[in-house]
GROMACS .gro file of C-alpha atoms in nm:
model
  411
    1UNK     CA    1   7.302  -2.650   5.631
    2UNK     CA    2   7.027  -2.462   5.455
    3UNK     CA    3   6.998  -2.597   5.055
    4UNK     CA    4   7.057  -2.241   4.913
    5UNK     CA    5   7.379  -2.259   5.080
    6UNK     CA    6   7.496  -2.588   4.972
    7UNK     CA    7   7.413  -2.543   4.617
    8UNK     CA    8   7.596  -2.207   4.571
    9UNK     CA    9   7.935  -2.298   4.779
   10UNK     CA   10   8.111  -2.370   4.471
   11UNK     CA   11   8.075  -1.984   4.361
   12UNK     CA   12   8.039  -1.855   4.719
   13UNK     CA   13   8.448  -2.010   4.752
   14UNK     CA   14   8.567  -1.869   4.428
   15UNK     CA   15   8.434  -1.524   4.598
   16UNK     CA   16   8.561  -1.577   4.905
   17UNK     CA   17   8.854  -1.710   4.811
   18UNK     CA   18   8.909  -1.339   4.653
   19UNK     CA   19   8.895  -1.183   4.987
   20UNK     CA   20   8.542  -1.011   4.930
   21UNK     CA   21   8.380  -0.932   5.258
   22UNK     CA   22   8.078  -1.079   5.408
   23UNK     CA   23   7.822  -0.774   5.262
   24UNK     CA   24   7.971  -0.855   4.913
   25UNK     CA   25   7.988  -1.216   4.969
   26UNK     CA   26   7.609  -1.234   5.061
   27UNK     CA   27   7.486  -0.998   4.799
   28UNK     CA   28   7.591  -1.215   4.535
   29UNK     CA   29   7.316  -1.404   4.662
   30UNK     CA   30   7.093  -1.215   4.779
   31UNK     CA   31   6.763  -1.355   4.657
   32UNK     CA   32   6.824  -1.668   4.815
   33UNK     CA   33   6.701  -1.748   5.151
   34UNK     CA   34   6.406  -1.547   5.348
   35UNK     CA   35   6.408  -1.290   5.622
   36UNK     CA   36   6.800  -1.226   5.602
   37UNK     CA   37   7.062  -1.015   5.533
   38UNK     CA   38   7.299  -0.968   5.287
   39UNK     CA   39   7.553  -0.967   5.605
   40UNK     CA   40   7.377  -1.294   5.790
   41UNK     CA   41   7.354  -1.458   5.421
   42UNK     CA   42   7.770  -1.381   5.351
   43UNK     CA   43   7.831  -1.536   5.747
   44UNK     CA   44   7.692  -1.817   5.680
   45UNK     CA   45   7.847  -1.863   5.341
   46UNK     CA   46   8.212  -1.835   5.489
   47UNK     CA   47   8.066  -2.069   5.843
   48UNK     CA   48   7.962  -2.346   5.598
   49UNK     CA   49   8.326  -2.349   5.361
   50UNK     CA   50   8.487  -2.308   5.718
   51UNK     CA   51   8.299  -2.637   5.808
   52UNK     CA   52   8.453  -2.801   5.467
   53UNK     CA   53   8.799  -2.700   5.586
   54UNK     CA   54   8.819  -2.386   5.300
   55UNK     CA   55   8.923  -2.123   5.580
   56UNK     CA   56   8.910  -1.796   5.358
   57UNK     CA   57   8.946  -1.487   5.569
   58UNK     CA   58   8.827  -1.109   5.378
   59UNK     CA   59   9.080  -0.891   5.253
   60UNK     CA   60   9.140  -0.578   5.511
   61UNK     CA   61   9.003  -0.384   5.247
   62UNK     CA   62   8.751  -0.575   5.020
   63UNK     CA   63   8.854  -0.551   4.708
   64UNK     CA   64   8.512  -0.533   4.541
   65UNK     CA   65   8.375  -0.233   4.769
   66UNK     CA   66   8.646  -0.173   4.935
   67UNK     CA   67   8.507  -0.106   5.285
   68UNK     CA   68   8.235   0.125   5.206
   69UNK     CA   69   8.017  -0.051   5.452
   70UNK     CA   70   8.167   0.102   5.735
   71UNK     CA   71   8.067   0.433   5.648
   72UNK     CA   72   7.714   0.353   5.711
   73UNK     CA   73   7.737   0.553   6.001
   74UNK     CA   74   7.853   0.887   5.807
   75UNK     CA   75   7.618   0.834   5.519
   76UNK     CA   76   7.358   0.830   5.783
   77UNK     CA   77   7.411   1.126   5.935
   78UNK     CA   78   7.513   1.291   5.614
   79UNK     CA   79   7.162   1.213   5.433
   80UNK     CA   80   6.982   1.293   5.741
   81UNK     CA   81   7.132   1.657   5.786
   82UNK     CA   82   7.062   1.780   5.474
   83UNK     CA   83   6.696   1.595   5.446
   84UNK     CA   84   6.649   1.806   5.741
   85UNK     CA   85   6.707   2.123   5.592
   86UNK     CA   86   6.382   2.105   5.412
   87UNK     CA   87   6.060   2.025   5.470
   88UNK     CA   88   5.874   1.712   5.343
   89UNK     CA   89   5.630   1.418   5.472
   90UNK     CA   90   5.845   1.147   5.328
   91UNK     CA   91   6.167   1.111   5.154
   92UNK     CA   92   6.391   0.868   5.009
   93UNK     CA   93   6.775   0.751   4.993
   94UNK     CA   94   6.953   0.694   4.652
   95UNK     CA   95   7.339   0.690   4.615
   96UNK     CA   96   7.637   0.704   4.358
   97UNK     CA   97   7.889   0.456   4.394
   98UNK     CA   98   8.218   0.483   4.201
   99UNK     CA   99   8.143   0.348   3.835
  100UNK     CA  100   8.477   0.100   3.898
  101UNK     CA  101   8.315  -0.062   4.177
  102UNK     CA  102   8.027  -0.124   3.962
  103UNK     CA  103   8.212  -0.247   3.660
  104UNK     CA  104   8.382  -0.533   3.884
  105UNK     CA  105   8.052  -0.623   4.015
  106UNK     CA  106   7.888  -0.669   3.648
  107UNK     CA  107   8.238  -0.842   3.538
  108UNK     CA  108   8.185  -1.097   3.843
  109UNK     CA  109   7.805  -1.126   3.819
  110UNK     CA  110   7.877  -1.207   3.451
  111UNK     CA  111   8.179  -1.470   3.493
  112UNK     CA  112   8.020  -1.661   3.757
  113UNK     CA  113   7.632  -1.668   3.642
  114UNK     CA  114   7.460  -1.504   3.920
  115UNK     CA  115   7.221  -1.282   3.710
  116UNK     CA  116   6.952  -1.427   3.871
  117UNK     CA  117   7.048  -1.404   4.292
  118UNK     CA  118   7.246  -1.071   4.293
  119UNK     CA  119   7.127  -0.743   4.419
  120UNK     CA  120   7.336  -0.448   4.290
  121UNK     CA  121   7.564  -0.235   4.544
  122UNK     CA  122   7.396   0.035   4.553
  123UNK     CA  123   7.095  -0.159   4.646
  124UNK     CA  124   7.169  -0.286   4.973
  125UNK     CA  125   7.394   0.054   5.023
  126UNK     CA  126   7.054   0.233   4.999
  127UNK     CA  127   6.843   0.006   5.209
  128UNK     CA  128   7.152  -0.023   5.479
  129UNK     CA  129   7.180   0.377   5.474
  130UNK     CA  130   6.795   0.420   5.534
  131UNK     CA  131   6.789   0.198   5.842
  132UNK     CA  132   7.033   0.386   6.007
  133UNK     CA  133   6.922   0.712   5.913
  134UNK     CA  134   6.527   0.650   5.964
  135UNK     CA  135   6.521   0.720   6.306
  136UNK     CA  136   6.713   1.046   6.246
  137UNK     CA  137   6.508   1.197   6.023
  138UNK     CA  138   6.163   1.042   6.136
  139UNK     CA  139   5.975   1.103   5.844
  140UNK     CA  140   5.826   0.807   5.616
  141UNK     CA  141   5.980   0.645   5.357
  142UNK     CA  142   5.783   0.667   5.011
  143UNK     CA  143   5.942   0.470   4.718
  144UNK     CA  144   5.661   0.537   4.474
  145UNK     CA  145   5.635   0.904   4.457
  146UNK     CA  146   5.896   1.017   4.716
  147UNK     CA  147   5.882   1.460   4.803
  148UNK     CA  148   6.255   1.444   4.861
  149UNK     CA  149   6.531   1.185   4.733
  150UNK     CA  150   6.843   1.218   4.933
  151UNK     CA  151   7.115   1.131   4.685
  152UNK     CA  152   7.485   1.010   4.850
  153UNK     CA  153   7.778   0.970   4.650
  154UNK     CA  154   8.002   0.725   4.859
  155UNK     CA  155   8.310   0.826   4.715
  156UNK     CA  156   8.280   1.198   4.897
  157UNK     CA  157   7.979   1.131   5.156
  158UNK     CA  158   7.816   1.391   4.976
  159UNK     CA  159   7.441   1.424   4.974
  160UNK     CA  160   7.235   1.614   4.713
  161UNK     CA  161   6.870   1.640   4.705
  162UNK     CA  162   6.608   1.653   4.409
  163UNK     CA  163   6.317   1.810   4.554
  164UNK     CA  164   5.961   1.689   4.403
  165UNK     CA  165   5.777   1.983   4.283
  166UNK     CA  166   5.468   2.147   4.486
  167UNK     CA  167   5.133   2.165   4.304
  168UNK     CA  168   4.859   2.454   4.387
  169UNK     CA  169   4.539   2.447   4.218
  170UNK     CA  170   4.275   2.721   4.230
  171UNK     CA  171   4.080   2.972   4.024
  172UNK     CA  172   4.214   3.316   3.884
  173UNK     CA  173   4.009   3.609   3.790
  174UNK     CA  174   4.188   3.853   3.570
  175UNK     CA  175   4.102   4.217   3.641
  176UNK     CA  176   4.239   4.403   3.403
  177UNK     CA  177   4.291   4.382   3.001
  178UNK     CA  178   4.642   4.481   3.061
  179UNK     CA  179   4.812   4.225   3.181
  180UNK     CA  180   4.869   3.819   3.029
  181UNK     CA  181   4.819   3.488   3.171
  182UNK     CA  182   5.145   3.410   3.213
  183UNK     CA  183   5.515   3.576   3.229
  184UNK     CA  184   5.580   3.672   2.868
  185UNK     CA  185   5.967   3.705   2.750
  186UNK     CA  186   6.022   4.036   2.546
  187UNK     CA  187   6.020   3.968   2.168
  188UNK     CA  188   6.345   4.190   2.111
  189UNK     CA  189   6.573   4.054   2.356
  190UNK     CA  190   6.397   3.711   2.422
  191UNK     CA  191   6.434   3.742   2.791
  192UNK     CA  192   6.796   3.867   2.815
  193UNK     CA  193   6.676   4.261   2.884
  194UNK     CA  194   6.678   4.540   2.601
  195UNK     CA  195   6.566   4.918   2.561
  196UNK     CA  196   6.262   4.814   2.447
  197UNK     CA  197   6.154   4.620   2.780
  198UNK     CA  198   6.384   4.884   3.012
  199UNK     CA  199   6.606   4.582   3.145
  200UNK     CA  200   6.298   4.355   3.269
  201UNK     CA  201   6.347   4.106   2.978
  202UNK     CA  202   5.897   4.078   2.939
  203UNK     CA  203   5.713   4.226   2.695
  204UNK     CA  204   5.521   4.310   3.024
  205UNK     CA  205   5.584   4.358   3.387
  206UNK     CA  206   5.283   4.172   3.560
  207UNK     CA  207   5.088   3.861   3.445
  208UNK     CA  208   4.877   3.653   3.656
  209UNK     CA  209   5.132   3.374   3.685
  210UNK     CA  210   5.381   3.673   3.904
  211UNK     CA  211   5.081   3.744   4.101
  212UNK     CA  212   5.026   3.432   4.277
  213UNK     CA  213   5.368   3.302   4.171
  214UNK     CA  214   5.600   3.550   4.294
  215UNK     CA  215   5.442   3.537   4.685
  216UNK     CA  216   5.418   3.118   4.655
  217UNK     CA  217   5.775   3.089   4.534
  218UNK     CA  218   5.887   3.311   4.855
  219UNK     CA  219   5.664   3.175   5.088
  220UNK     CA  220   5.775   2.779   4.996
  221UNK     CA  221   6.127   2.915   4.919
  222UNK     CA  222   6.131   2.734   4.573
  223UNK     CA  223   6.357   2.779   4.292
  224UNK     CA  224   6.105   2.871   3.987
  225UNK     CA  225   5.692   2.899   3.961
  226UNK     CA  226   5.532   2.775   3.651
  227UNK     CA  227   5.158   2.809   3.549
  228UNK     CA  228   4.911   2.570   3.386
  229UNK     CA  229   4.589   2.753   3.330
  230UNK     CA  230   4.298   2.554   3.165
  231UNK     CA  231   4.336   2.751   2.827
  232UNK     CA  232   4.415   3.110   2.886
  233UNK     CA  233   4.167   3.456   2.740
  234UNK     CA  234   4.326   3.729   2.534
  235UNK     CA  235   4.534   4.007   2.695
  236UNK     CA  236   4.251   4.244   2.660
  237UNK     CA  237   4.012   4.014   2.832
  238UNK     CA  238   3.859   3.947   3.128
  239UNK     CA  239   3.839   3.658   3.358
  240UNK     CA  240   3.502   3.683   3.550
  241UNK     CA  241   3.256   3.502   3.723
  242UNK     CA  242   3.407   3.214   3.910
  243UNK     CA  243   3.734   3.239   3.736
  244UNK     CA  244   3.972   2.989   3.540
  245UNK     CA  245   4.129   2.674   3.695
  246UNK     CA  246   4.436   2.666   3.697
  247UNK     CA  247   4.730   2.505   3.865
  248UNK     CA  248   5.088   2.630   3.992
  249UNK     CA  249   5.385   2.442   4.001
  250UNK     CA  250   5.703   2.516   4.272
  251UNK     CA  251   5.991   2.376   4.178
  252UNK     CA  252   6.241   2.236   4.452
  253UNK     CA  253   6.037   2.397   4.798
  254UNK     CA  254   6.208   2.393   5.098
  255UNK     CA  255   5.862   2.424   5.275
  256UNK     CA  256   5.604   2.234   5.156
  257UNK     CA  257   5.318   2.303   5.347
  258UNK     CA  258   5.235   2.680   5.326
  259UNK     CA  259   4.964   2.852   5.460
  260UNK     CA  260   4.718   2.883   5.132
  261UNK     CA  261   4.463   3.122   5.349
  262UNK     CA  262   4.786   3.340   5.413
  263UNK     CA  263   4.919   3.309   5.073
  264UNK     CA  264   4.522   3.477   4.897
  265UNK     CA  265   4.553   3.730   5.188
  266UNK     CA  266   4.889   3.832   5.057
  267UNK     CA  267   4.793   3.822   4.659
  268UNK     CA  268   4.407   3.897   4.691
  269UNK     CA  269   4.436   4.258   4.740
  270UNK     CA  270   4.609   4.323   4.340
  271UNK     CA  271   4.358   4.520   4.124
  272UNK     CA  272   4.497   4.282   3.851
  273UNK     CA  273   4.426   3.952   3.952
  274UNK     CA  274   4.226   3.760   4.210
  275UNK     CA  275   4.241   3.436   4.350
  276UNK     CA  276   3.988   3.129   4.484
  277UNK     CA  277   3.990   2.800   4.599
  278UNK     CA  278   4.379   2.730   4.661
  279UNK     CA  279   4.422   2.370   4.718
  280UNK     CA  280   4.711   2.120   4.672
  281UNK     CA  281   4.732   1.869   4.437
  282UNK     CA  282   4.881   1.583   4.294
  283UNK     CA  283   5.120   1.660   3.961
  284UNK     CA  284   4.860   1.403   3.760
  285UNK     CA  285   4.621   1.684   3.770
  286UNK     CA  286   4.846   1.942   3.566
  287UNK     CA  287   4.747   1.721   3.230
  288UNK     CA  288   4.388   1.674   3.317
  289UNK     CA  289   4.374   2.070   3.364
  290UNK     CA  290   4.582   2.143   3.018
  291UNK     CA  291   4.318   1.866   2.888
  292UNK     CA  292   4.038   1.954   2.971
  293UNK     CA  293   3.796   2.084   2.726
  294UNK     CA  294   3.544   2.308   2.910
  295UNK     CA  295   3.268   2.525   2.797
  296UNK     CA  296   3.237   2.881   2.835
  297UNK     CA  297   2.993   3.186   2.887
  298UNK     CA  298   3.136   3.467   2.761
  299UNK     CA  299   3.034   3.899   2.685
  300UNK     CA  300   3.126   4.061   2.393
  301UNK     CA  301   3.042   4.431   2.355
  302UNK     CA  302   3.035   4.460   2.008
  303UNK     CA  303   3.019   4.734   1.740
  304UNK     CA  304   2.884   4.741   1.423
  305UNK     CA  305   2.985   4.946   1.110
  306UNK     CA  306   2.640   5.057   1.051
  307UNK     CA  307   2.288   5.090   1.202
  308UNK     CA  308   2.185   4.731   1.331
  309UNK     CA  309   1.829   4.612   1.202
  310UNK     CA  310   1.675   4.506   1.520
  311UNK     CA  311   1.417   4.236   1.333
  312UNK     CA  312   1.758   4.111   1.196
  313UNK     CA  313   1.963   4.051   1.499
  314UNK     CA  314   1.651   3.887   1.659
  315UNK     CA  315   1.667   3.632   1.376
  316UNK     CA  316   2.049   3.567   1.380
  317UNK     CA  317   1.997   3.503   1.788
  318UNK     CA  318   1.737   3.241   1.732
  319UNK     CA  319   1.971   3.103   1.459
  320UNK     CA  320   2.230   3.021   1.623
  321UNK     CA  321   2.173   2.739   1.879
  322UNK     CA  322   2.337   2.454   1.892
  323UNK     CA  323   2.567   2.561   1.552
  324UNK     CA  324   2.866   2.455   1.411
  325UNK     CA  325   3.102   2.661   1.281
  326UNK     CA  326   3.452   2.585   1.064
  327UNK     CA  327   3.711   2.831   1.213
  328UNK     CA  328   4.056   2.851   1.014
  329UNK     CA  329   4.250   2.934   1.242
  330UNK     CA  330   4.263   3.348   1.284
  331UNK     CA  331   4.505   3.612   1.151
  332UNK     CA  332   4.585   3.750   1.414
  333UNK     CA  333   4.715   3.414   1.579
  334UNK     CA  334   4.847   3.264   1.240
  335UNK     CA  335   5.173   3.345   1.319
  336UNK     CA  336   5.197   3.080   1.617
  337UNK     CA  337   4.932   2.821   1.531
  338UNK     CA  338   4.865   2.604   1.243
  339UNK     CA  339   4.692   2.718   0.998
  340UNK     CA  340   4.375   2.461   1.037
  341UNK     CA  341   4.036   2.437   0.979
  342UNK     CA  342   3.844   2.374   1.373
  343UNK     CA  343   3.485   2.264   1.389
  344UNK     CA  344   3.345   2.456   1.691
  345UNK     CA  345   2.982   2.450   1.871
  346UNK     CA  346   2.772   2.763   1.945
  347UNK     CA  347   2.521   2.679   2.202
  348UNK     CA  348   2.349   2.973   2.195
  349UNK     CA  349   2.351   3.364   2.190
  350UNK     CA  350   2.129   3.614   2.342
  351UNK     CA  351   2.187   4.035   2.343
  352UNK     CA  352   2.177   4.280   2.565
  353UNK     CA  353   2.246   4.692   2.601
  354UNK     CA  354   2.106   4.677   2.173
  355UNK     CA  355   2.171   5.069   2.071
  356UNK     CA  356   2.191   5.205   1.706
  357UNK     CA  357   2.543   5.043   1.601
  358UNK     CA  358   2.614   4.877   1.926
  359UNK     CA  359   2.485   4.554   2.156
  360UNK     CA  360   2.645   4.325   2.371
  361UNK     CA  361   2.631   3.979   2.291
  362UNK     CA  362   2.618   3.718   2.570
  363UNK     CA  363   2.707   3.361   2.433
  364UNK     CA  364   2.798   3.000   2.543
  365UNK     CA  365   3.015   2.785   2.344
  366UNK     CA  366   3.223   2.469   2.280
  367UNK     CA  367   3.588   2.497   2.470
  368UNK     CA  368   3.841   2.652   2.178
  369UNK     CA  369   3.595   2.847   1.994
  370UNK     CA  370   3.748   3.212   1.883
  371UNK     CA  371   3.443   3.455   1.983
  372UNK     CA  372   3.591   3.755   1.810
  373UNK     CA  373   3.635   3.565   1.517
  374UNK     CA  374   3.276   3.456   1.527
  375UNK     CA  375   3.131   3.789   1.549
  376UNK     CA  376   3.359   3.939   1.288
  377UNK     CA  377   3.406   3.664   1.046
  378UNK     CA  378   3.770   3.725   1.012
  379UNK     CA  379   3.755   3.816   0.633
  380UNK     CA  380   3.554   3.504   0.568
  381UNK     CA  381   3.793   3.279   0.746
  382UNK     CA  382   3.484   3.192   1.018
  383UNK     CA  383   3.151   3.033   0.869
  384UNK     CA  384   2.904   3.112   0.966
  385UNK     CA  385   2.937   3.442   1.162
  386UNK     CA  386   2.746   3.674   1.380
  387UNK     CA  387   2.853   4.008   1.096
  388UNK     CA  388   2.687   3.828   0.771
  389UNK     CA  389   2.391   3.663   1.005
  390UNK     CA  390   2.274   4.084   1.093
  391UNK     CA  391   2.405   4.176   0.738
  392UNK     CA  392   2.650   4.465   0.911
  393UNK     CA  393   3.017   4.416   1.003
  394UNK     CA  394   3.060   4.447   1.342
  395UNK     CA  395   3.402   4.383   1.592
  396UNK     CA  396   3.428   4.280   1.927
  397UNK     CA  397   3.521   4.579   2.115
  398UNK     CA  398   3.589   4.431   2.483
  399UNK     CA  399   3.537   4.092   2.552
  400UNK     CA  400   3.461   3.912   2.897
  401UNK     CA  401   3.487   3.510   2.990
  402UNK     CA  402   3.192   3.531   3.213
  403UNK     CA  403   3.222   3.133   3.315
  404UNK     CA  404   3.427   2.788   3.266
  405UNK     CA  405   3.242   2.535   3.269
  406UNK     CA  406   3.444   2.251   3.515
  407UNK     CA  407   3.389   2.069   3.821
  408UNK     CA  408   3.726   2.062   4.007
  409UNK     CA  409   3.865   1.677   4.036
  410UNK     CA  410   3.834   1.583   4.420
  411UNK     CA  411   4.191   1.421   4.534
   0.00000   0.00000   0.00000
């Protein structure tokens, strides 16, 4: 007789002497003895009290879960048809058992001491469930970061599925200074459809996020696309050059691996928005993206409210290099940020196109900095600025994000 059985008959016949069944039986003790299961360790429980003359036979229904082992079959099949129905690399099995079930076990566990050698129901009911229904759904298991968990409530063999969201990455170039980053809920109505936004429920009908969003979420047959862009330009605004990174999110896809070449055929031909790069990624990468602080080259055509002294604006360009500025935070964004003083970096600033009361500016700066601000001086609320550096006060009339500085995390 092995010594983990001898030195836990005393409990194993106070069990067994309560009709459990062999599963239940050998649970209790399930982290005693090596390479066995909870059925072998509950047989050889009852063999050794048989030996000792305490003949205890289970219940025809055990009264602790009554019976639910013999399902195994039907939970089987039941997790593996509707795993099936979508498409992943790997999955996992979780299940619900009925919360009396689990009660009695945590009322025995806790009368008889065996906090330390149990394993809960649903444990083994998972584990037992997965062996049988491996083979029928041939995909691997993953227990760390599982695409699909099949979820089986064993008091109605029925299965539900949470779905692990998909992750695209890329880069976006926005095309016109119409349209926003991402879908924007109308103001009036907040999202519930009014006059004012004809029904739609957005304070406008496109955005970058429905451009690539809209095709993924029918192509992967999710529920819901949501969009993490590395910062985000102004509505009137262009994104140029190599674009911004950005990554979006699928909730619940029933087809995981889409064709990303067919995908940018489908969206690459909108005069709004383009798209580069399209990758998958892990979810990890969503914070490192809305964390990131990159620099950027940007064009601002700018106008000025009187004639610009040319001798003037060569000086302020050679003064600012490498310059910090104090930015409270803008008026025209006051309403949704807090109102705090930023320390921002301009690297440096060169012109272009310089006519009477207009020049374009071409500048690089530290991630976060508010260009128009910096060129206007916002009433004072930007120090220094571009307007009292050329002694005229000038605006930014159209402004372009030329370049993001990143290098794109390798998986």
């Amino acid at each position: 007789m092995e010594q983990w059985v001898s030195d836990n008959l005393d409990k194993a016949a106070i069990l067994a002497e309560r009709g459990y069944c062999d599963h239940c039986l050998g649970r209790m003790f399930a982290k005693c003895g090596e390479q066995l299961t909870d059925l072998q360790r509950g047989e050889m429980l009852r063999e050794a009290l048989a030996e000792q003359g305490k003949e205890y036979e289970p219940e025809e229904i055990c009264p602790l879960c009554e019976d639910v082992f013999s399902m195994l079959p039907r939970f089987a099949e039941a997790v593996a048809e509707k795993v099936l129905t979508v498409e992943s690399d790997n999955f996992l099995i979780g299940c619900r058992v009925d919360p009396s079930q689990a009660k009695t076990e945590k009322e025995t566990v806790e009368e008889l001491g065996l906090g330390e050698t149990f394993e809960p129901l649903k444990t083994e009911l998972n584990r037992e469930i997965g062996k049988i229904a491996l083979p029928l759904i041939n995909r691997a298991v993953n227990f760390k970061e599982p695409q699909v968990v099949a979820c089986i409530d064993t008091r109605f063999a029925d299965v539900t599925l949470d779905i692990a969201p998909m992750f695209i990455a890329g880069r976006y170039l926005k095309l016109s200074r119409e349209v926003p980053q991402t879908k924007w809920p109308c103001r009036i109505c907040r999202g519930k459809g009014c006059p004012r936004c004809h029904g739609t429920g957005k304070m406008y009908q496109c955005s970058v996020q429905e451009c690539i969003g809209d095709v993924a979420l029918e192509m992967a047959g999710g529920d819901e696309h949501f969009f993490h862009g590395m910062g985000r330009e102004d509505i009137d605004a262009r994104m140029l050059g190599t674009g911004r990174p950005f990554i979006l999110e699928i909730s619940h896809p029933r087809v995981r691996n889409i064709d990303l070449e067919e995908l940018a055929r489908r969206i690459n031909d909108s005069p709004l928005a383009q798209f580069r790069d399209l990758r998958f990624v892990h979810r990890k990468y969503v914070k490192e993206y809305k964390e990131a602080e990159a620099d950027k080259l940007y064009r601002a055509k700018v106008k000025a409210e009187g004639k610009v002294n040319k001798d003037k604006l060569v000086d302020a360009l050679l003064s600012f290099e490498n310059v910090n500025l104090d930015q409270r935070t803008p008026q025209r964004v006051e309403h949704r940020r807090a109102d705090l003083v930023r320390n921002r970096t301009v690297y440096w600033v060169k012109a272009e196109n310089i006519e009477e009361d207009t020049f374009d500016l071409i500048l690089k700066t530290q991630s976060g900095t508010y260009v128009k601000e910096f060129v206007s001086g916002d009433e004072g609320r930007t120090t220094p600025n571009f307007s009292d550096a050329i002694g005229v006060q000038c605006y930014v009339e159209l402004l372009d994000v030329l370049e993001i500085d990143y290098q794109q995390p390798e998986d």
